[in-house]
């Protein structure tokens, strides 16, 4: 029974050869100096942002895998086919050589050790020369392990140092125990380069040497020519596969790029539409036909037309609303001025009235003041809506502005029993602001805090960093629910309609404050917890038009 050890590594690594070949092929590209300037992150970003590149990349990767798999299968099948064919031929030739050798030994008339040694040497040389046509490169004659130690005549072994090491003990044992030829797949040094190893087949059988007893005869057949043919075929397959590997993704990219052209133009038009250009439309060439791309173009144009029409309607309604508020506010100024003149005369004479009339005069005075304040707020909010507000910004230290507002409203704080604590740093907190508007914002925040503090302290904190200044007003009163926080800056919104106002607010103060802060490029935020209090924080950039990198204060701090 033949011995069939594993095939050497040179037979089972076609995939490694393919990868090595590709590595050598693309080595000049890696050595190109411009390659170092190409950022892999930019390439990844381009692939991620382009469906065409992404599809081409996926197809290239899939094609590479398929070609490698196909190459591996073809190489394996080719190697197996060639190897099996060569093995059959080698075993047939080896059987003939072993039979010839045994016949020569049987007919030999040599009797002395020198004669027997010389006949074995000539036989080994003759076998190697005659079998060279089938790839034999070496013939060895070794003593059998089963040779009797009492054998009277011993001859020297015929060995080849370059291939002697490939004969394993397993092979020797198999030859010693069988009368049939045994074979094994091995690797031997190449005849062209001693540092390179090539596949080979080792065939061995026992022979009877006259008067010297049993010996093992081995013939080594090189498969270097077969391996070179396989490498040539694989090289041809690789060169044939590389154009497909390159052309398939390129053609795919071109096709997909062309197909997705209407999608790109639609995306560009959608971006312009989002920027406010309502006149943008998809070209008629992209909207012709009945395929998905044409339907997309027509749907976009219909959407743009409908959106433009709706926005025009809303703009007209908004203009009518703004004009109505502005006209009503202005028209009410005239009768309000007359009412105020009459109210002031009554107010000045209130001491001469009976108690009921005096109280009526006081109520009239309060409501006229509130009516006048509401008209002013309505005019201001209408100017914000019409985007006709001018910002007169100048560099001002917010510490002095906050102090001025706190002092101006000290009488209200005393009347409500609220202690005001101002935490200001020693350094300047200067920013470019419209002091009239920011003063109004701070006053609204303070009055709102006094209104809901329930006679508990109100803390005003001022801080600044490299890019912004902030003013936080924190009370410890009734607090706010999350739903209230979301709507606290809405116009005319009141968290508790049943709650009695002590300061006669118009319901527009916080809304106007938010508009004023946004006009400066800042933020106005709020937070609160029921029973714990509320916190409002205004953050303004130090210079108008610059970005705020971070807030100088935390909106809500546990106390």
Short mmCIF file of C-alpha atoms in Angstrom, two decimals, residues 74 176 431:
data_model
loop_
_atom_site.label_atom_id
_atom_site.label_comp_id
_atom_site.label_asym_id
_atom_site.label_seq_id
_atom_site.Cartn_x
_atom_site.Cartn_y
_atom_site.Cartn_z
CA UNK A 74 -8.47 26.96 -10.35
CA UNK A 176 11.20 -1.83 4.72
CA UNK A 431 -19.48 93.10 26.02
#
